[in-house]
PDB file of C-alpha atoms in Angstrom:
ATOM      1  CA  MET A  18     136.584  56.380 135.515  1.00  0.00           C
ATOM      2  CA  SER A  19     139.033  56.945 132.726  1.00  0.00           C
ATOM      3  CA  ASP A  20     140.834  60.262 132.275  1.00  0.00           C
ATOM      4  CA  GLU A  21     139.378  60.480 128.739  1.00  0.00           C
ATOM      5  CA  LEU A  22     135.819  60.105 129.963  1.00  0.00           C
ATOM      6  CA  GLU A  23     136.317  62.745 132.637  1.00  0.00           C
ATOM      7  CA  ARG A  24     137.757  65.065 130.010  1.00  0.00           C
ATOM      8  CA  VAL A  25     135.031  64.655 127.402  1.00  0.00           C
ATOM      9  CA  LEU A  26     132.231  65.033 129.937  1.00  0.00           C
ATOM     10  CA  ARG A  27     133.361  68.423 131.155  1.00  0.00           C
ATOM     11  CA  VAL A  28     131.494  71.512 130.073  1.00  0.00           C
ATOM     12  CA  GLY A  29     133.614  73.353 127.562  1.00  0.00           C
ATOM     13  CA  PRO A  30     133.785  74.608 123.962  1.00  0.00           C
ATOM     14  CA  CYS A  31     133.535  71.750 121.540  1.00  0.00           C
ATOM     15  CA  VAL A  32     133.561  71.058 117.852  1.00  0.00           C
ATOM     16  CA  GLN A  33     130.054  69.757 117.096  1.00  0.00           C
ATOM     17  CA  GLY A  34     130.036  65.997 117.418  1.00  0.00           C
ATOM     18  CA  GLY A  35     133.693  65.929 118.526  1.00  0.00           C
ATOM     19  CA  LEU A  36     135.892  66.196 121.574  1.00  0.00           C
ATOM     20  CA  PRO A  37     136.293  69.396 123.626  1.00  0.00           C
ATOM     21  CA  LEU A  38     139.065  71.633 122.413  1.00  0.00           C
ATOM     22  CA  ASP A  39     141.773  71.712 125.071  1.00  0.00           C
ATOM     23  CA  ASN A  40     143.239  75.018 123.955  1.00  0.00           C
ATOM     24  CA  ALA A  41     140.092  76.850 122.996  1.00  0.00           C
ATOM     25  CA  PRO A  42     139.154  79.987 124.916  1.00  0.00           C
ATOM     26  CA  ARG A  43     136.632  79.531 127.696  1.00  0.00           C
ATOM     27  CA  LEU A  44     133.179  80.839 127.081  1.00  0.00           C
ATOM     28  CA  ASP A  45     131.588  83.278 129.527  1.00  0.00           C
ATOM     29  CA  LEU A  46     128.479  81.346 130.430  1.00  0.00           C
ATOM     30  CA  PRO A  47     125.844  82.337 132.940  1.00  0.00           C
ATOM     31  CA  PRO A  48     125.645  80.256 136.148  1.00  0.00           C
ATOM     32  CA  MET A  49     123.901  76.907 135.656  1.00  0.00           C
ATOM     33  CA  THR A  50     120.683  76.206 137.517  1.00  0.00           C
ATOM     34  CA  ALA A  51     119.263  73.098 139.066  1.00  0.00           C
ATOM     35  CA  VAL A  52     115.616  72.198 139.417  1.00  0.00           C
ATOM     36  CA  SER A  53     114.645  71.199 142.956  1.00  0.00           C
ATOM     37  CA  SER A  54     113.445  67.674 143.631  1.00  0.00           C
ATOM     38  CA  ARG A  55     109.684  67.156 143.555  1.00  0.00           C
ATOM     39  CA  PRO A  56     107.766  64.759 145.805  1.00  0.00           C
ATOM     40  CA  SER A  57     106.225  61.702 144.217  1.00  0.00           C
ATOM     41  CA  HIS A  58     102.582  60.967 144.149  1.00  0.00           C
ATOM     42  CA  PRO A  59     101.103  57.439 144.380  1.00  0.00           C
ATOM     43  CA  ASP A  60      98.737  58.054 141.397  1.00  0.00           C
ATOM     44  CA  GLY A  61     100.925  60.098 139.099  1.00  0.00           C
ATOM     45  CA  PRO A  62     104.510  61.060 138.328  1.00  0.00           C
ATOM     46  CA  LEU A  63     104.437  64.533 139.927  1.00  0.00           C
ATOM     47  CA  ALA A  64     102.706  65.864 143.000  1.00  0.00           C
ATOM     48  CA  ASP A  65     103.102  69.523 141.938  1.00  0.00           C
ATOM     49  CA  PRO A  66     102.932  70.173 138.148  1.00  0.00           C
ATOM     50  CA  ASP A  67     104.506  73.650 138.566  1.00  0.00           C
ATOM     51  CA  PRO A  68     107.062  73.453 141.372  1.00  0.00           C
ATOM     52  CA  PRO A  69     109.361  76.409 142.126  1.00  0.00           C
ATOM     53  CA  ILE A  70     112.808  76.478 140.568  1.00  0.00           C
ATOM     54  CA  VAL A  71     115.723  76.829 142.946  1.00  0.00           C
ATOM     55  CA  HIS A  72     118.655  78.744 141.485  1.00  0.00           C
ATOM     56  CA  GLN A  73     122.117  77.677 142.508  1.00  0.00           C
ATOM     57  CA  GLU A  74     125.661  78.549 141.512  1.00  0.00           C
ATOM     58  CA  ALA A  75     127.245  75.998 139.210  1.00  0.00           C
ATOM     59  CA  SER A  76     129.867  74.971 141.761  1.00  0.00           C
ATOM     60  CA  GLU A  77     127.165  74.263 144.338  1.00  0.00           C
ATOM     61  CA  ALA A  78     124.734  72.378 142.160  1.00  0.00           C
ATOM     62  CA  PHE A  79     127.348  70.461 140.169  1.00  0.00           C
ATOM     63  CA  PRO A  80     130.494  70.190 142.298  1.00  0.00           C
ATOM     64  CA  GLN A  81     132.747  68.249 139.848  1.00  0.00           C
ATOM     65  CA  ARG A  82     133.092  70.093 136.486  1.00  0.00           C
ATOM     66  CA  GLY A  83     129.411  70.669 136.254  1.00  0.00           C
ATOM     67  CA  MET A  84     128.338  67.141 137.303  1.00  0.00           C
ATOM     68  CA  ALA A  85     127.382  65.399 140.495  1.00  0.00           C
ATOM     69  CA  SER A  86     129.682  62.532 141.430  1.00  0.00           C
ATOM     70  CA  ARG A  87     129.103  59.460 143.620  1.00  0.00           C
ATOM     71  CA  GLU A  88     131.560  58.290 146.249  1.00  0.00           C
ATOM     72  CA  PRO A  89     133.699  55.338 145.108  1.00  0.00           C
ATOM     73  CA  ARG A  90     132.483  51.950 146.397  1.00  0.00           C
ATOM     74  CA  PRO A  91     134.817  49.461 148.036  1.00  0.00           C
ATOM     75  CA  ASP A  92     134.392  46.961 145.154  1.00  0.00           C
ATOM     76  CA  ASP A  93     135.121  49.438 142.355  1.00  0.00           C
ATOM     77  CA  ASP A  94     138.585  48.072 141.676  1.00  0.00           C
ATOM     78  CA  ASP A  95     137.422  44.555 140.811  1.00  0.00           C
ATOM     79  CA  GLY A  96     135.005  45.752 138.106  1.00  0.00           C
ATOM     80  CA  HIS A  97     131.773  44.827 139.871  1.00  0.00           C
ATOM     81  CA  TYR A  98     130.358  48.289 140.392  1.00  0.00           C
ATOM     82  CA  ALA A  99     127.431  50.154 138.979  1.00  0.00           C
ATOM     83  CA  HIS A 100     128.596  51.066 135.469  1.00  0.00           C
ATOM     84  CA  CYS A 101     125.219  52.690 134.783  1.00  0.00           C
ATOM     85  CA  LEU A 102     122.877  53.707 137.578  1.00  0.00           C
ATOM     86  CA  ALA A 103     119.376  55.231 137.307  1.00  0.00           C
ATOM     87  CA  THR A 104     117.621  56.501 140.386  1.00  0.00           C
ATOM     88  CA  ASP A 105     113.894  57.415 140.751  1.00  0.00           C
ATOM     89  CA  LEU A 106     113.282  58.042 137.051  1.00  0.00           C
ATOM     90  CA  TRP A 107     109.925  59.597 136.111  1.00  0.00           C
ATOM     91  CA  LYS A 108     108.894  60.457 132.548  1.00  0.00           C
ATOM     92  CA  ARG A 109     105.592  61.625 131.123  1.00  0.00           C
ATOM     93  CA  TYR A 110     104.526  62.681 127.594  1.00  0.00           C
ATOM     94  CA  HIS A 111     101.710  64.973 126.455  1.00  0.00           C
ATOM     95  CA  LYS A 112      99.230  64.280 123.689  1.00  0.00           C
ATOM     96  CA  GLY A 113      97.247  67.499 123.390  1.00  0.00           C
ATOM     97  CA  THR A 114      95.741  68.046 126.802  1.00  0.00           C
ATOM     98  CA  LEU A 115      96.239  64.397 127.807  1.00  0.00           C
ATOM     99  CA  GLU A 116      99.161  63.610 130.082  1.00  0.00           C
ATOM    100  CA  VAL A 117     100.599  60.149 129.612  1.00  0.00           C
ATOM    101  CA  PRO A 118     102.842  58.832 132.421  1.00  0.00           C
ATOM    102  CA  VAL A 119     105.434  56.364 131.082  1.00  0.00           C
ATOM    103  CA  LEU A 120     107.990  55.779 133.789  1.00  0.00           C
ATOM    104  CA  ARG A 121     107.014  55.953 137.464  1.00  0.00           C
ATOM    105  CA  GLY A 122     109.980  55.975 139.805  1.00  0.00           C
ATOM    106  CA  VAL A 123     112.319  53.452 138.063  1.00  0.00           C
ATOM    107  CA  ASN A 124     115.520  52.385 139.806  1.00  0.00           C
ATOM    108  CA  ILE A 125     117.996  50.257 137.898  1.00  0.00           C
ATOM    109  CA  GLU A 126     121.663  49.325 138.307  1.00  0.00           C
ATOM    110  CA  VAL A 127     123.837  47.816 135.604  1.00  0.00           C
ATOM    111  CA  ARG A 128     127.125  46.343 136.705  1.00  0.00           C
ATOM    112  CA  LYS A 129     130.245  46.641 134.622  1.00  0.00           C
ATOM    113  CA  GLY A 130     130.537  43.815 132.120  1.00  0.00           C
ATOM    114  CA  GLU A 131     126.957  42.686 132.729  1.00  0.00           C
ATOM    115  CA  PHE A 132     124.414  41.668 130.039  1.00  0.00           C
ATOM    116  CA  LEU A 133     121.072  42.964 131.341  1.00  0.00           C
ATOM    117  CA  ALA A 134     117.716  42.393 129.716  1.00  0.00           C
ATOM    118  CA  VAL A 135     114.721  44.638 130.360  1.00  0.00           C
ATOM    119  CA  VAL A 136     111.492  42.889 129.478  1.00  0.00           C
ATOM    120  CA  GLY A 137     107.946  44.134 129.262  1.00  0.00           C
ATOM    121  CA  GLN A 138     104.853  44.464 127.079  1.00  0.00           C
ATOM    122  CA  SER A 139     104.438  47.146 124.447  1.00  0.00           C
ATOM    123  CA  GLY A 140     103.861  50.483 126.214  1.00  0.00           C
ATOM    124  CA  SER A 141     105.514  49.460 129.482  1.00  0.00           C
ATOM    125  CA  GLY A 142     108.273  52.090 129.083  1.00  0.00           C
ATOM    126  CA  LYS A 143     111.160  49.855 127.909  1.00  0.00           C
ATOM    127  CA  SER A 144     112.310  52.034 124.952  1.00  0.00           C
ATOM    128  CA  THR A 145     111.777  55.258 126.990  1.00  0.00           C
ATOM    129  CA  LEU A 146     114.049  53.871 129.686  1.00  0.00           C
ATOM    130  CA  LEU A 147     116.741  53.025 127.137  1.00  0.00           C
ATOM    131  CA  HIS A 148     116.539  56.450 125.536  1.00  0.00           C
ATOM    132  CA  LEU A 149     116.987  58.070 128.929  1.00  0.00           C
ATOM    133  CA  LEU A 150     119.998  55.922 129.720  1.00  0.00           C
ATOM    134  CA  GLY A 151     121.488  56.870 126.345  1.00  0.00           C
ATOM    135  CA  THR A 152     120.799  60.632 126.939  1.00  0.00           C
ATOM    136  CA  LEU A 153     118.529  60.742 123.882  1.00  0.00           C
ATOM    137  CA  ASP A 154     115.897  62.176 126.232  1.00  0.00           C
ATOM    138  CA  ALA A 155     115.851  63.651 129.723  1.00  0.00           C
ATOM    139  CA  PRO A 156     113.783  62.450 132.702  1.00  0.00           C
ATOM    140  CA  ASP A 157     111.221  64.694 134.314  1.00  0.00           C
ATOM    141  CA  ARG A 158     112.678  63.663 137.630  1.00  0.00           C
ATOM    142  CA  GLY A 159     115.519  61.444 138.863  1.00  0.00           C
ATOM    143  CA  GLU A 160     119.182  60.993 138.048  1.00  0.00           C
ATOM    144  CA  ILE A 161     121.341  58.888 135.740  1.00  0.00           C
ATOM    145  CA  HIS A 162     125.023  58.175 136.427  1.00  0.00           C
ATOM    146  CA  PHE A 163     127.589  56.586 134.147  1.00  0.00           C
ATOM    147  CA  ALA A 164     131.040  55.498 135.440  1.00  0.00           C
ATOM    148  CA  GLY A 165     130.362  57.556 138.570  1.00  0.00           C
ATOM    149  CA  GLN A 166     129.381  60.754 136.847  1.00  0.00           C
ATOM    150  CA  ARG A 167     125.924  62.247 136.528  1.00  0.00           C
ATOM    151  CA  ILE A 168     124.933  62.481 132.853  1.00  0.00           C
ATOM    152  CA  ASP A 169     121.229  63.330 132.647  1.00  0.00           C
ATOM    153  CA  ASN A 170     121.951  67.036 133.170  1.00  0.00           C
ATOM    154  CA  LEU A 171     124.784  67.393 130.610  1.00  0.00           C
ATOM    155  CA  PRO A 172     124.625  70.103 127.938  1.00  0.00           C
ATOM    156  CA  PRO A 173     123.981  68.976 124.323  1.00  0.00           C
ATOM    157  CA  ALA A 174     127.676  68.903 123.393  1.00  0.00           C
ATOM    158  CA  GLY A 175     128.467  66.719 126.397  1.00  0.00           C
ATOM    159  CA  ARG A 176     125.662  64.285 125.533  1.00  0.00           C
ATOM    160  CA  ASP A 177     126.827  64.137 121.925  1.00  0.00           C
ATOM    161  CA  THR A 178     130.382  63.342 122.933  1.00  0.00           C
ATOM    162  CA  LEU A 179     129.232  60.737 125.460  1.00  0.00           C
ATOM    163  CA  ARG A 180     127.239  58.915 122.747  1.00  0.00           C
ATOM    164  CA  ASN A 181     129.963  59.247 120.137  1.00  0.00           C
ATOM    165  CA  ARG A 182     132.806  57.946 122.343  1.00  0.00           C
ATOM    166  CA  HIS A 183     131.364  55.795 125.154  1.00  0.00           C
ATOM    167  CA  PHE A 184     127.897  54.513 124.119  1.00  0.00           C
ATOM    168  CA  GLY A 185     126.940  52.233 121.289  1.00  0.00           C
ATOM    169  CA  MET A 186     123.283  52.030 120.246  1.00  0.00           C
ATOM    170  CA  ILE A 187     121.362  49.385 118.237  1.00  0.00           C
ATOM    171  CA  PHE A 188     117.726  49.875 117.308  1.00  0.00           C
ATOM    172  CA  GLN A 189     114.975  47.694 115.910  1.00  0.00           C
ATOM    173  CA  PHE A 190     115.299  49.617 112.638  1.00  0.00           C
ATOM    174  CA  TYR A 191     118.778  49.564 111.196  1.00  0.00           C
ATOM    175  CA  HIS A 192     119.170  53.206 110.020  1.00  0.00           C
ATOM    176  CA  LEU A 193     121.829  52.401 107.475  1.00  0.00           C
ATOM    177  CA  LEU A 194     122.547  55.063 104.828  1.00  0.00           C
ATOM    178  CA  PRO A 195     121.339  53.539 101.537  1.00  0.00           C
ATOM    179  CA  GLU A 196     123.949  55.251  99.360  1.00  0.00           C
ATOM    180  CA  LEU A 197     126.898  53.918 101.362  1.00  0.00           C
ATOM    181  CA  THR A 198     128.480  50.481 101.373  1.00  0.00           C
ATOM    182  CA  THR A 199     128.503  48.245 104.456  1.00  0.00           C
ATOM    183  CA  LEU A 200     132.088  49.309 105.217  1.00  0.00           C
ATOM    184  CA  GLU A 201     131.291  53.009 104.814  1.00  0.00           C
ATOM    185  CA  ASN A 202     128.203  52.696 107.044  1.00  0.00           C
ATOM    186  CA  ILE A 203     130.302  51.114 109.766  1.00  0.00           C
ATOM    187  CA  LEU A 204     132.957  53.843 109.504  1.00  0.00           C
ATOM    188  CA  MET A 205     130.369  56.671 109.548  1.00  0.00           C
ATOM    189  CA  PRO A 206     130.448  57.284 113.352  1.00  0.00           C
ATOM    190  CA  LEU A 207     134.189  57.864 113.175  1.00  0.00           C
ATOM    191  CA  MET A 208     133.791  60.145 110.159  1.00  0.00           C
ATOM    192  CA  ILE A 209     131.280  62.232 112.173  1.00  0.00           C
ATOM    193  CA  THR A 210     133.242  62.249 115.433  1.00  0.00           C
ATOM    194  CA  ASP A 211     136.694  63.111 114.085  1.00  0.00           C
ATOM    195  CA  SER A 212     137.785  66.109 112.119  1.00  0.00           C
ATOM    196  CA  ALA A 213     138.503  65.435 108.429  1.00  0.00           C
ATOM    197  CA  TRP A 214     142.261  65.618 109.052  1.00  0.00           C
ATOM    198  CA  SER A 215     142.135  63.333 112.082  1.00  0.00           C
ATOM    199  CA  PHE A 216     140.091  60.723 110.194  1.00  0.00           C
ATOM    200  CA  PHE A 217     142.456  60.901 107.214  1.00  0.00           C
ATOM    201  CA  ARG A 218     145.480  60.310 109.419  1.00  0.00           C
ATOM    202  CA  GLN A 219     143.902  57.287 111.156  1.00  0.00           C
ATOM    203  CA  ARG A 220     141.928  55.908 108.201  1.00  0.00           C
ATOM    204  CA  ARG A 221     144.030  52.724 107.885  1.00  0.00           C
ATOM    205  CA  GLN A 222     143.630  51.906 111.545  1.00  0.00           C
ATOM    206  CA  TYR A 223     139.909  52.660 111.409  1.00  0.00           C
ATOM    207  CA  LYS A 224     139.433  50.479 108.332  1.00  0.00           C
ATOM    208  CA  ALA A 225     141.338  47.649 110.011  1.00  0.00           C
ATOM    209  CA  THR A 226     139.012  47.880 113.032  1.00  0.00           C
ATOM    210  CA  ALA A 227     135.915  47.888 110.784  1.00  0.00           C
ATOM    211  CA  LEU A 228     137.155  44.904 108.831  1.00  0.00           C
ATOM    212  CA  GLU A 229     137.855  43.020 112.044  1.00  0.00           C
ATOM    213  CA  LEU A 230     134.318  43.692 113.211  1.00  0.00           C
ATOM    214  CA  LEU A 231     132.865  42.602 109.881  1.00  0.00           C
ATOM    215  CA  GLU A 232     134.689  39.291 110.167  1.00  0.00           C
ATOM    216  CA  LEU A 233     133.525  38.915 113.800  1.00  0.00           C
ATOM    217  CA  ILE A 234     129.856  39.292 112.843  1.00  0.00           C
ATOM    218  CA  GLY A 235     130.128  37.217 109.676  1.00  0.00           C
ATOM    219  CA  LEU A 236     129.924  40.017 107.104  1.00  0.00           C
ATOM    220  CA  GLY A 237     133.509  39.945 105.854  1.00  0.00           C
ATOM    221  CA  HIS A 238     132.293  39.050 102.343  1.00  0.00           C
ATOM    222  CA  ARG A 239     129.699  41.853 102.209  1.00  0.00           C
ATOM    223  CA  LEU A 240     131.796  44.950 102.907  1.00  0.00           C
ATOM    224  CA  ARG A 241     131.153  46.549  99.475  1.00  0.00           C
ATOM    225  CA  HIS A 242     127.445  45.819  99.332  1.00  0.00           C
ATOM    226  CA  LYS A 243     124.763  48.528  99.736  1.00  0.00           C
ATOM    227  CA  PRO A 244     121.995  48.033 102.331  1.00  0.00           C
ATOM    228  CA  ARG A 245     119.442  47.136  99.597  1.00  0.00           C
ATOM    229  CA  GLU A 246     121.656  44.122  98.764  1.00  0.00           C
ATOM    230  CA  LEU A 247     121.624  42.800 102.349  1.00  0.00           C
ATOM    231  CA  SER A 248     119.076  40.698 104.197  1.00  0.00           C
ATOM    232  CA  GLY A 249     117.424  41.920 107.392  1.00  0.00           C
ATOM    233  CA  GLY A 250     119.818  39.916 109.515  1.00  0.00           C
ATOM    234  CA  GLU A 251     122.808  41.227 107.606  1.00  0.00           C
ATOM    235  CA  MET A 252     121.643  44.802 108.009  1.00  0.00           C
ATOM    236  CA  GLN A 253     121.249  44.290 111.769  1.00  0.00           C
ATOM    237  CA  ARG A 254     124.754  42.800 111.896  1.00  0.00           C
ATOM    238  CA  ALA A 255     126.068  45.859 110.103  1.00  0.00           C
ATOM    239  CA  ALA A 256     124.273  48.073 112.603  1.00  0.00           C
ATOM    240  CA  ILE A 257     125.942  46.182 115.463  1.00  0.00           C
ATOM    241  CA  ALA A 258     129.374  46.664 113.849  1.00  0.00           C
ATOM    242  CA  ARG A 259     128.611  50.373 113.417  1.00  0.00           C
ATOM    243  CA  ALA A 260     127.652  50.685 117.112  1.00  0.00           C
ATOM    244  CA  LEU A 261     130.947  48.992 118.147  1.00  0.00           C
ATOM    245  CA  VAL A 262     133.450  50.695 115.794  1.00  0.00           C
ATOM    246  CA  ALA A 263     134.274  53.427 118.330  1.00  0.00           C
ATOM    247  CA  LYS A 264     134.906  50.748 121.000  1.00  0.00           C
ATOM    248  CA  PRO A 265     132.129  51.841 123.428  1.00  0.00           C
ATOM    249  CA  GLU A 266     131.988  50.893 127.053  1.00  0.00           C
ATOM    250  CA  LEU A 267     128.161  50.507 127.150  1.00  0.00           C
ATOM    251  CA  LEU A 268     125.955  48.986 124.381  1.00  0.00           C
ATOM    252  CA  LEU A 269     122.221  49.862 124.435  1.00  0.00           C
ATOM    253  CA  ALA A 270     120.078  47.599 122.323  1.00  0.00           C
ATOM    254  CA  ASP A 271     116.396  48.407 121.652  1.00  0.00           C
ATOM    255  CA  GLU A 272     114.530  45.284 120.395  1.00  0.00           C
ATOM    256  CA  PRO A 273     117.505  44.252 118.221  1.00  0.00           C
ATOM    257  CA  THR A 274     115.699  41.123 116.990  1.00  0.00           C
ATOM    258  CA  GLY A 275     112.264  42.658 116.625  1.00  0.00           C
ATOM    259  CA  ASN A 276     112.268  42.693 112.786  1.00  0.00           C
ATOM    260  CA  LEU A 277     113.990  39.363 112.345  1.00  0.00           C
ATOM    261  CA  ASP A 278     112.824  35.738 112.091  1.00  0.00           C
ATOM    262  CA  HIS A 279     113.511  33.443 114.994  1.00  0.00           C
ATOM    263  CA  GLU A 280     116.663  31.799 113.728  1.00  0.00           C
ATOM    264  CA  THR A 281     118.260  35.109 112.597  1.00  0.00           C
ATOM    265  CA  GLY A 282     117.297  36.677 115.909  1.00  0.00           C
ATOM    266  CA  ARG A 283     119.093  33.901 117.783  1.00  0.00           C
ATOM    267  CA  GLN A 284     122.179  34.552 115.688  1.00  0.00           C
ATOM    268  CA  ILE A 285     122.134  38.274 116.612  1.00  0.00           C
ATOM    269  CA  ILE A 286     121.801  37.407 120.297  1.00  0.00           C
ATOM    270  CA  ASP A 287     124.720  34.934 120.002  1.00  0.00           C
ATOM    271  CA  ILE A 288     126.844  37.792 118.563  1.00  0.00           C
ATOM    272  CA  LEU A 289     125.896  40.084 121.482  1.00  0.00           C
ATOM    273  CA  ARG A 290     126.621  37.320 123.971  1.00  0.00           C
ATOM    274  CA  THR A 291     130.039  36.676 122.376  1.00  0.00           C
ATOM    275  CA  LEU A 292     130.873  40.384 122.568  1.00  0.00           C
ATOM    276  CA  ASN A 293     129.817  40.506 126.149  1.00  0.00           C
ATOM    277  CA  ARG A 294     131.943  37.559 127.186  1.00  0.00           C
ATOM    278  CA  GLN A 295     135.020  38.166 125.069  1.00  0.00           C
ATOM    279  CA  GLN A 296     135.263  41.921 125.283  1.00  0.00           C
ATOM    280  CA  LYS A 297     133.581  42.391 128.708  1.00  0.00           C
ATOM    281  CA  LEU A 298     131.156  44.798 126.999  1.00  0.00           C
ATOM    282  CA  THR A 299     128.349  46.052 129.236  1.00  0.00           C
ATOM    283  CA  ILE A 300     124.995  45.540 127.459  1.00  0.00           C
ATOM    284  CA  VAL A 301     121.496  46.706 128.250  1.00  0.00           C
ATOM    285  CA  MET A 302     118.904  45.165 125.942  1.00  0.00           C
ATOM    286  CA  VAL A 303     115.140  45.739 125.918  1.00  0.00           C
ATOM    287  CA  THR A 304     112.913  43.024 124.504  1.00  0.00           C
ATOM    288  CA  HIS A 305     109.386  41.607 124.794  1.00  0.00           C
ATOM    289  CA  ASP A 306     110.678  38.091 124.017  1.00  0.00           C
ATOM    290  CA  GLN A 307     111.258  35.966 127.149  1.00  0.00           C
ATOM    291  CA  ALA A 308     113.372  33.456 125.247  1.00  0.00           C
ATOM    292  CA  ILE A 309     115.687  36.200 124.011  1.00  0.00           C
ATOM    293  CA  ALA A 310     115.910  37.725 127.496  1.00  0.00           C
ATOM    294  CA  ALA A 311     116.883  34.360 128.937  1.00  0.00           C
ATOM    295  CA  GLU A 312     120.310  34.652 127.195  1.00  0.00           C
ATOM    296  CA  ALA A 313     121.190  37.649 129.377  1.00  0.00           C
ATOM    297  CA  ASP A 314     122.929  37.487 132.772  1.00  0.00           C
ATOM    298  CA  ARG A 315     119.957  39.076 134.520  1.00  0.00           C
ATOM    299  CA  THR A 316     116.442  40.163 133.654  1.00  0.00           C
ATOM    300  CA  VAL A 317     114.310  42.939 135.071  1.00  0.00           C
ATOM    301  CA  ARG A 318     110.605  43.441 134.240  1.00  0.00           C
ATOM    302  CA  LEU A 319     108.882  46.694 133.544  1.00  0.00           C
ATOM    303  CA  VAL A 320     105.145  46.800 134.205  1.00  0.00           C
ATOM    304  CA  ASP A 321     103.191  50.060 133.737  1.00  0.00           C
ATOM    305  CA  GLY A 322     106.378  52.078 134.101  1.00  0.00           C
ATOM    306  CA  ARG A 323     107.574  50.379 137.273  1.00  0.00           C
ATOM    307  CA  ILE A 324     110.201  47.731 137.901  1.00  0.00           C
ATOM    308  CA  LYS A 325     108.623  44.487 139.165  1.00  0.00           C
ATOM    309  CA  GLY A 326     110.367  41.544 140.827  1.00  0.00           C
TER     310      GLY A 326
END
């Protein structure tokens, strides 16, 4: 794991949306607690809906800077290790008094540099799984590790920094800001992550990176256009460039071709495949389209919240 990743994941005072402040005074926080593991049940996600909470000191529950760490594997040096690892993930939602189980003990391993497709019908838990991997939500039970560090139990500032610096995310809906140009939309993550002064100092470098991405995805001629002036495929290309501008290690794509026609969808997948091969970018993509999934290195299937096959 890189020194930068270890530094940004530690629990410490942060500027919101930015990196921890190395010289800031430490905060006097109460000891962290961990929730004890709960036994699984064959017909539901939890055997005991109200299990006792076991209180532990932070150093005991999270031995390495507030996080659990795995032991290095023998093949770590050649790049073929679990870049992202999820173990026994359970997730349920509530609609009034109704409990809806979504994930039921999911285990998934994504190797570094792999393009993995997760397929399944609507309601199978694909998007929920992706949101858990991206720390947009937390599992009811189970653990998620990234680059050897546990991430599902990070505090909000740690999750924000992880997503800003190390994860890129693409969704079915593009979420471009309508008042900004294509170039400004792509630069937005860097504007949010950096302080105003830091962004100003590096603005030429950032703009060069954004322009390079625009050329790579075929939007070099559209940098000054607003979203309303772009087609659906062009907006998704812009969303891909925005997700990549901070040079993430892991790209999470949730139905990236869902709102596009067949030909445009194939072009988007070709872009993702090129990024995976040329930049060794690790990609996890969820889709219901078997033809799209076939472009990935490997496919896993979710059925009723469980991995099949």
